Tab-separated table of C-alpha atoms in Angstrom:
chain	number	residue	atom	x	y	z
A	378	UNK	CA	-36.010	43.618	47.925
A	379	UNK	CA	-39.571	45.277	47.253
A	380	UNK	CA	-40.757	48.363	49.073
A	381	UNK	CA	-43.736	49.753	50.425
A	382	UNK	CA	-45.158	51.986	52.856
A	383	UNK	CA	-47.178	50.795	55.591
A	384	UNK	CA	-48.993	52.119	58.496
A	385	UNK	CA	-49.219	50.354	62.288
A	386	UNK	CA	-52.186	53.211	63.544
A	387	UNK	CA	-53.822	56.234	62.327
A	388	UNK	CA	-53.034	59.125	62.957
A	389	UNK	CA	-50.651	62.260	61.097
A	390	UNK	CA	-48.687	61.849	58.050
A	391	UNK	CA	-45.674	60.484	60.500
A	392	UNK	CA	-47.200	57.176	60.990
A	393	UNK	CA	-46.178	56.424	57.736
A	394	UNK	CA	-43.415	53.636	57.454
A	395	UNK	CA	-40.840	52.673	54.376
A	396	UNK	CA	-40.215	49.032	54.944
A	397	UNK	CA	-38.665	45.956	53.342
A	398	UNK	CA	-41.706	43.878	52.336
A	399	UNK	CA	-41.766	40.019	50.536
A	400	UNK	CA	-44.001	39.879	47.266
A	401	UNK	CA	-45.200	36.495	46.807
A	402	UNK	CA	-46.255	34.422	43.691
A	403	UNK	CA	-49.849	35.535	42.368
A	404	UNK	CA	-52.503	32.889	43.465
A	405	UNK	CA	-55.541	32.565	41.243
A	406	UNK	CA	-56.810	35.221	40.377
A	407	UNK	CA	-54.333	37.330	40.977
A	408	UNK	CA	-51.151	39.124	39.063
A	409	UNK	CA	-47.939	40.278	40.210
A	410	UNK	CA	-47.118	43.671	39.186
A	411	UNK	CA	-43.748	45.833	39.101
A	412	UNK	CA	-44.945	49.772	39.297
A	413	UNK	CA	-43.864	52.227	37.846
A	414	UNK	CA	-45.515	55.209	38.733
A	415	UNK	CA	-48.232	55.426	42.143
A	416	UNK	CA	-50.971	57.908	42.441
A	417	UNK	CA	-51.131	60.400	45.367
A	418	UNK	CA	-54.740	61.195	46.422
A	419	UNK	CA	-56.960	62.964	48.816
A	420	UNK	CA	-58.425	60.018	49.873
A	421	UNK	CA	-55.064	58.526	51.019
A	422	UNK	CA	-55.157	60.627	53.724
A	423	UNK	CA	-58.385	59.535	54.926
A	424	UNK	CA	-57.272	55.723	55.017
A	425	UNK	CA	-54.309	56.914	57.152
A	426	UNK	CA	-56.068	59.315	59.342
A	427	UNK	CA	-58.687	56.711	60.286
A	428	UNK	CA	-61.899	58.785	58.230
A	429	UNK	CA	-61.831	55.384	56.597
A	430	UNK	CA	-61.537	52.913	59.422
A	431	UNK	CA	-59.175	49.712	57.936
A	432	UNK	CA	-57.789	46.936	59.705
A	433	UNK	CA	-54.154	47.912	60.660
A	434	UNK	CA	-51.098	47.503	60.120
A	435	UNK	CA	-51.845	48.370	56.341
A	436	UNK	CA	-50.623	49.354	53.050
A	437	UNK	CA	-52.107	52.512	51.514
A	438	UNK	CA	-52.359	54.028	48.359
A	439	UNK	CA	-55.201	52.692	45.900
A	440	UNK	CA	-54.242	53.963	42.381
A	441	UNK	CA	-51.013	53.044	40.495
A	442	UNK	CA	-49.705	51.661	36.984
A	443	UNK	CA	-47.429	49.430	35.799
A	444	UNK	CA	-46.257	46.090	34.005
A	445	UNK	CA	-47.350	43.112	34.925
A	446	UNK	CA	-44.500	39.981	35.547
A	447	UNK	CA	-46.476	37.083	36.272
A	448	UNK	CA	-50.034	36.033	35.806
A	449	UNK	CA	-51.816	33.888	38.273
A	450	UNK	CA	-54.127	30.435	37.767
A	451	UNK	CA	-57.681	31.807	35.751
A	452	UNK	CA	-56.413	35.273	34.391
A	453	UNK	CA	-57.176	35.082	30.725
A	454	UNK	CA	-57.022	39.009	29.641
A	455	UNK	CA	-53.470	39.343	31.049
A	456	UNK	CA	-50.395	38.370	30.248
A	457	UNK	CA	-47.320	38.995	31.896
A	458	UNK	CA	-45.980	42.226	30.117
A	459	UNK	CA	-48.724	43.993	30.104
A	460	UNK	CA	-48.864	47.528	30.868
A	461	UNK	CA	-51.932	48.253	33.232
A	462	UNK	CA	-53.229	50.913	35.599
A	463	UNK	CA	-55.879	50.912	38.443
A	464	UNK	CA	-57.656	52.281	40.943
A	465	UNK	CA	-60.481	51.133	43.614
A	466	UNK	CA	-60.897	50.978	46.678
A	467	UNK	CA	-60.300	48.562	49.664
A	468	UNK	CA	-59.733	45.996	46.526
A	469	UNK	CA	-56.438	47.911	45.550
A	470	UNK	CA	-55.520	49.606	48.904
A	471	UNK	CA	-51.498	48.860	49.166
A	472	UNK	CA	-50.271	50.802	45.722
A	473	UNK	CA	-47.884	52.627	47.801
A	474	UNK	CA	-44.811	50.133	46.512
A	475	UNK	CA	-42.444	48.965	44.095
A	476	UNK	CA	-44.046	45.668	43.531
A	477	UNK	CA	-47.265	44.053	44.442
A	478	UNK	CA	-49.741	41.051	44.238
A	479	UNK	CA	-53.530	42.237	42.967
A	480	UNK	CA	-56.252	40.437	42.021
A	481	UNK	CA	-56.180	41.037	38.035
A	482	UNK	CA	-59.989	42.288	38.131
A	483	UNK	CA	-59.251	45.871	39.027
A	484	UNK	CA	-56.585	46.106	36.343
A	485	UNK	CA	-57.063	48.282	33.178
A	486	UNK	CA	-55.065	47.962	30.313
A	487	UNK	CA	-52.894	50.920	29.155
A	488	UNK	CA	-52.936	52.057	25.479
A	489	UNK	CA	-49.182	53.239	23.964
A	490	UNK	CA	-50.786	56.386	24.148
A	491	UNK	CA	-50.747	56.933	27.988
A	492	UNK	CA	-47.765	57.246	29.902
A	493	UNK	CA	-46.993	54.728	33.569
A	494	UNK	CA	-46.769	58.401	34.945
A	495	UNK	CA	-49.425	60.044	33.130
A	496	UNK	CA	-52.024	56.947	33.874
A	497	UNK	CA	-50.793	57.171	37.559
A	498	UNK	CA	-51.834	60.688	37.397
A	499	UNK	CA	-54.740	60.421	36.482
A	500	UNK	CA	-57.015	57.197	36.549
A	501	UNK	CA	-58.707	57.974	39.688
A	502	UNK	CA	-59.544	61.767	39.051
A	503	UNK	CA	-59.719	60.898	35.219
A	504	UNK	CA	-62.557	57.868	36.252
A	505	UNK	CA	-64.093	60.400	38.824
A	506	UNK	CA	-64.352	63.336	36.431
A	507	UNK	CA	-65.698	60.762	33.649
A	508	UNK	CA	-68.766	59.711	36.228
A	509	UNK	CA	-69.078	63.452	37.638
A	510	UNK	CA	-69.378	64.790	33.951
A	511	UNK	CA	-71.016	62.113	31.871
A	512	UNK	CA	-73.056	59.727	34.626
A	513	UNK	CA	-74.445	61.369	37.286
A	514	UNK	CA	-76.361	64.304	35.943
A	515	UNK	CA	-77.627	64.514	32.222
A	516	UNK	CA	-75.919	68.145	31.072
A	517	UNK	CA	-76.912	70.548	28.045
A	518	UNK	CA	-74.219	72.441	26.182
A	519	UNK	CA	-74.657	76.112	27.815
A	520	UNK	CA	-75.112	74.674	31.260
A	521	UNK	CA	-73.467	76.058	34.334
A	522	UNK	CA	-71.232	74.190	36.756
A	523	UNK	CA	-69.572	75.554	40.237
A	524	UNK	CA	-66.237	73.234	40.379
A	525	UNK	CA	-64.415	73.960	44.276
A	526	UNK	CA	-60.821	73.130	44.309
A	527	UNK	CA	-60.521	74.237	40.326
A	528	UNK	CA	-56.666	74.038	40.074
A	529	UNK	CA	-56.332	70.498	42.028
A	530	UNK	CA	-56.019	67.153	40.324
A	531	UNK	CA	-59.912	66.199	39.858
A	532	UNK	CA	-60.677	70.389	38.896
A	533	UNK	CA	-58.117	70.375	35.791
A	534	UNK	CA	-59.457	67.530	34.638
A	535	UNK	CA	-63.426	68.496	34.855
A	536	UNK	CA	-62.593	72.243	33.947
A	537	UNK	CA	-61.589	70.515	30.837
A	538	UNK	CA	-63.869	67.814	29.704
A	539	UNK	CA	-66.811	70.167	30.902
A	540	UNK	CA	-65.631	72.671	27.964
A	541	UNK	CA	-65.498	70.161	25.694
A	542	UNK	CA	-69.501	69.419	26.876
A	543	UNK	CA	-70.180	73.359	26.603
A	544	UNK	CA	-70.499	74.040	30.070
A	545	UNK	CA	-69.756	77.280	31.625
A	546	UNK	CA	-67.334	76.979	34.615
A	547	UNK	CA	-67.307	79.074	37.478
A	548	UNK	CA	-64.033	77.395	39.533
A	549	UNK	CA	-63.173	78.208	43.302
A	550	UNK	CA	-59.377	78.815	44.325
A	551	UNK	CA	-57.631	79.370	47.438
A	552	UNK	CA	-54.919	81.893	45.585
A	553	UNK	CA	-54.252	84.124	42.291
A	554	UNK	CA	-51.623	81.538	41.353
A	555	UNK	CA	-54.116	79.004	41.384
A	556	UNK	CA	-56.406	81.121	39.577
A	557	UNK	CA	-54.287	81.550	37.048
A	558	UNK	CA	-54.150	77.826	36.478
A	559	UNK	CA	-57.729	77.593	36.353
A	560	UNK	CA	-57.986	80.054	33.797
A	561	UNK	CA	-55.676	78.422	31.874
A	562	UNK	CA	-57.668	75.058	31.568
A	563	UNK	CA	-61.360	76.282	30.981
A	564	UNK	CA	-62.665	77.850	33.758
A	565	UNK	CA	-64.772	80.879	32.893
A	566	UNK	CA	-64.751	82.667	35.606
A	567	UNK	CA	-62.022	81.932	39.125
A	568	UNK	CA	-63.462	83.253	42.549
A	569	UNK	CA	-60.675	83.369	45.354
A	570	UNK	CA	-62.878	81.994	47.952
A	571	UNK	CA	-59.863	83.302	50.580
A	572	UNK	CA	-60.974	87.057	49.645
A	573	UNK	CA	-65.091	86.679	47.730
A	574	UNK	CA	-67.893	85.579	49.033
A	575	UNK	CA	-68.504	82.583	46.779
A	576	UNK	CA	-72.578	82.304	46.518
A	577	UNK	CA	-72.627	86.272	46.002
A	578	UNK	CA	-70.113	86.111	42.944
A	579	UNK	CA	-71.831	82.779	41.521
A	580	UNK	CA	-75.099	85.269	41.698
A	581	UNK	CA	-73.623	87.973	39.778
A	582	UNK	CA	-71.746	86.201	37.705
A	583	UNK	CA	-75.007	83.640	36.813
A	584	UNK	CA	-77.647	87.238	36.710
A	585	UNK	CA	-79.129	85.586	39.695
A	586	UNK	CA	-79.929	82.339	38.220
A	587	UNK	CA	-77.778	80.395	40.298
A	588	UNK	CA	-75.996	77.080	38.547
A	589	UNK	CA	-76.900	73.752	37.728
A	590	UNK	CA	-74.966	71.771	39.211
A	591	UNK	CA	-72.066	72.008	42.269
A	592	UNK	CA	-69.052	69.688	42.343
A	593	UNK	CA	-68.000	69.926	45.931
A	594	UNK	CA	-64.683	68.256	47.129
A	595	UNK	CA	-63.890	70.591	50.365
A	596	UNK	CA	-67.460	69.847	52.614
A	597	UNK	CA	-67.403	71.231	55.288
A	598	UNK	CA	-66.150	74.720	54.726
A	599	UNK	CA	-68.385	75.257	51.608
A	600	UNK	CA	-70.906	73.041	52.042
A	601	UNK	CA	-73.432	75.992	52.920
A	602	UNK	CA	-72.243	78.064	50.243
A	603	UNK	CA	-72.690	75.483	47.379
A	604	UNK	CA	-75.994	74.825	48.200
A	605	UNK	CA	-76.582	79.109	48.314
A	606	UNK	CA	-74.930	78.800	44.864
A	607	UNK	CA	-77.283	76.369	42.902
A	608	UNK	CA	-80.433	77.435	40.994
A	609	UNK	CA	-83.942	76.024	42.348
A	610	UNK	CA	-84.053	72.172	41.907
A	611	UNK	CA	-79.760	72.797	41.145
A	612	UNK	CA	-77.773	69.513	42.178
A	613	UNK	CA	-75.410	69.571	44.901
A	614	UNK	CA	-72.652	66.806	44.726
A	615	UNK	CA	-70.608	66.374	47.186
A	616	UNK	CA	-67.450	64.602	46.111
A	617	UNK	CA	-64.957	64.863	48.906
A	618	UNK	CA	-64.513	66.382	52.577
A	619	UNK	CA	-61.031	67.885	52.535
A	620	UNK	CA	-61.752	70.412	55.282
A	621	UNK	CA	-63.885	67.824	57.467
A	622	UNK	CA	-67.007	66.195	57.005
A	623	UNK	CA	-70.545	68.037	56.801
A	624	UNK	CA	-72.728	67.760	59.932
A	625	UNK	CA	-75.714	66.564	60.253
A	626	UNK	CA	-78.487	68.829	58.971
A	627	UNK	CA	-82.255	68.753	58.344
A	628	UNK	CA	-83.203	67.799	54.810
A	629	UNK	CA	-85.845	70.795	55.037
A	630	UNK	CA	-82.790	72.471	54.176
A	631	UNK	CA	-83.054	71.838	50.928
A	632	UNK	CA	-86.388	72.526	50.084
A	633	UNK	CA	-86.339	75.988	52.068
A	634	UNK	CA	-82.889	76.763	49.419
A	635	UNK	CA	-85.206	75.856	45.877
A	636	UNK	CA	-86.100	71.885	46.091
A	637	UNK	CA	-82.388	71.097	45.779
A	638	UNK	CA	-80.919	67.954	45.165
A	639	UNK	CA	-78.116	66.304	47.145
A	640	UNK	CA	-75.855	63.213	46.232
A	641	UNK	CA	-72.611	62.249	47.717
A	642	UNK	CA	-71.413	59.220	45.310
A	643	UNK	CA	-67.979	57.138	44.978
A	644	UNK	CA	-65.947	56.025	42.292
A	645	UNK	CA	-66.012	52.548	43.365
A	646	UNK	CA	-69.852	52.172	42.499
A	647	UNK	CA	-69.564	53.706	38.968
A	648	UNK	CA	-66.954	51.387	38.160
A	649	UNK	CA	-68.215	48.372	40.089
A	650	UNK	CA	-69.532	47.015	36.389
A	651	UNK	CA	-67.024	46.085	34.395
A	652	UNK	CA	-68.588	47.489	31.112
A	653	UNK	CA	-69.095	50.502	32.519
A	654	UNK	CA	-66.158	51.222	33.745
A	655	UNK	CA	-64.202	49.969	30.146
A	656	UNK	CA	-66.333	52.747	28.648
A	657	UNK	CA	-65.715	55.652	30.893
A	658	UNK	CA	-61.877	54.547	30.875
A	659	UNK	CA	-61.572	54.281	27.269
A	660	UNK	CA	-63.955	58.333	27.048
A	661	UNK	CA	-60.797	59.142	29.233
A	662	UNK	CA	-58.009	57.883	27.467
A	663	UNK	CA	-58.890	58.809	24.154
A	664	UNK	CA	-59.476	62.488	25.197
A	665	UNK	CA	-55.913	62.170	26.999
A	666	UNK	CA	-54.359	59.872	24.225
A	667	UNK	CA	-55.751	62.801	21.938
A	668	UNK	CA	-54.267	66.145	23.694
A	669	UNK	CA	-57.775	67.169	24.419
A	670	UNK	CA	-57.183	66.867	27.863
A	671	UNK	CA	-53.932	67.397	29.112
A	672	UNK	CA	-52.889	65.574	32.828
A	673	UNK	CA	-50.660	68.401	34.561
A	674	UNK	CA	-48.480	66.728	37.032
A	675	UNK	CA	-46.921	69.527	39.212
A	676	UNK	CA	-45.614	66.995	42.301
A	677	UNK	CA	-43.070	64.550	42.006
A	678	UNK	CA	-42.118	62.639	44.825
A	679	UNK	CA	-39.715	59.415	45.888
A	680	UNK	CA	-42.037	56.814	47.321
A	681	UNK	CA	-40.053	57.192	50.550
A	682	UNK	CA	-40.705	60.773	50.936
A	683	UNK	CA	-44.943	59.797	51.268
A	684	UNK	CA	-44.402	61.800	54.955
A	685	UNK	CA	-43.864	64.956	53.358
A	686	UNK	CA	-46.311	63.974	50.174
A	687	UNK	CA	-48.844	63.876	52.414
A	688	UNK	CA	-48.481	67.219	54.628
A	689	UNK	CA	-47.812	68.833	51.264
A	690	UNK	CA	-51.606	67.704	50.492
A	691	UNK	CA	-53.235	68.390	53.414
A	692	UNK	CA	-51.597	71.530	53.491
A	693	UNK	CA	-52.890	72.370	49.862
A	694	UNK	CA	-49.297	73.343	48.527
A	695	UNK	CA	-50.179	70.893	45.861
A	696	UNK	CA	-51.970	71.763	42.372
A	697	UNK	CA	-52.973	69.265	39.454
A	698	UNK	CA	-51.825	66.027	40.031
A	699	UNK	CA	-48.871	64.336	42.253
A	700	UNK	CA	-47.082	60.865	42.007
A	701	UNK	CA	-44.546	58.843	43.086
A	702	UNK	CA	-41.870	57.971	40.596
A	703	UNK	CA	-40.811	54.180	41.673
């Protein structure tokens, strides 16, 4: 019998439920899929906390890879065999399971070269840093970047590729442990936001310049000192609210702090085009296929242990990236 975890209302990582569930034959369109490794994500917890508002009772879980073992009426680039991985949105929400129906359109085919557990890792922060790094903001080797959250999943990843660009990276860390991490996969400088002021240290460290651009997944907490960080007409991007959402503010705010820019994108609409989201993927695997990016998966956890997966992330006892091994 297949497994998944399900929710009935929103709420704390408790509401999450390990249940029998019935997999039925793909319809057109569609594939059936046996996982083997399921991606654990920040944004998880905003399905099951109700940030994202979803008819209930639900699956969660949007990111996942595996083989597929049966194809459904129409599918043409799949065959059953195939080793895929994915991510989306509310077109994939459910990956927390053994086996699943999908509509084949979100699936991305997985060279030899990548890992189930590697591409489970690391297709939604490997997609997001592609976008963040080569999409959304045209950068210039000796550039300057202020990357919150530097040792989690998303920040190994960017601290990485943004090397490769020649970017200078200034990372943000809760602890010296995690400093030490970001060190250790291209950050330039680590500020311990728990003990530094975080726009005075970007100052100094930038001669009072300020950088380019800020990736900011924490929002609320920082949100003020990002924008205090970035040089005049710098671009703020926010990219997640782990510590709550930002209020509302005035947009004179920005032009009283340099003419800054502000953009808070998604994933799902830089891979909404199917060409464009074939050539970020295949940027990402061949720099992962390659060794120049390496996917550090520090959590390991039984898909019926999601309860404590979950507090463990909200409680930021996590670095790099975390998965369930099916």
């Amino acid at each position: 019998m297949a497994k998944a975890v399900r929710f009935y209302e929103s709420g704390s990582p408790d509401v999450l439920k390990f249940e029998d569930v019935v997999v039925p034959e793909p319809a057109a369109g569609q594939v059936q899929l046996r996982h083997v490794a399921v991606g654990l994500n920040f944004a998880d917890t905003y399905f099951r906390n109700g940030t994202y508002p979803i008819p209930l009772p639900s699956g969660i879980g949007v990111e996942a890879a595996g083989i597929v073992t049966a194809v459904g009426e129409g599918v043409s680039h799949l065959a059953v065999g195939d080793r895929v991985t994915y991510t989306g949105f509310l077109n994939t929400l459910g990956a927390y399971c053994t086996e699943r129906v999908i509509d084949a359109a979100p699936l991305i085919k997985l060279p030899e070269t990548i890992s189930f557990e590697t591409a489970a890792a690391m297709t939604m922060r490997g997609l997001t840093s592609a976008y963040l790094l080569r999409r959304i903001h045209q950068f210039q080797p000796g550039d300057s970047i202020l990357l919150h959250a530097a040792a989690g999943g998303v920040g190994l990843i960017v601290s990485q590729w943004a090397k490769l660009l020649g970017l200078q990276v200034i990372g943000t860390v809760s602890t010296a442990a995690k400093a030490e991490i970001a060190k250790a996969h291209g950050c330039d400088h680590v500020i311990n936001y728990s003990e530094q002021n975080v726009a005075t240290q970007v100052r100094n460290i930038t001669e009072g310049r300020g950088v380019d651009v800020v990736f900011d997944s924490v929002g609320r907490d920082t949100f003020m000192s990002s924008l205090d960080s970035l040089k005049r007409r710098g671009l703020m991007v926010c990219v997640g609210t782990a510590s709550g959402t930002i209020p509302p503010f005035d947009p004179q705010l920005l032009a009283m702090k340099g003419s800054l820019y502000l953009s808070r994108p998604a994933l799902a609409d830089y891979i909404a085009d199917p060409a464009e989201k074939a050539a970020l993927a295949a940027e990402l695997f061949d720099h992962v296929g390659s060794g120049r990016i390496k996917i550090e998966i520090n959590q390991h956890y039984a898909l019926e242990d999601a309860v404590k997966a979950h507090r463990d992330l909200e409680a930021r006892k996590t670095t790099g990236s975390s998965i369930f091994i099916i």
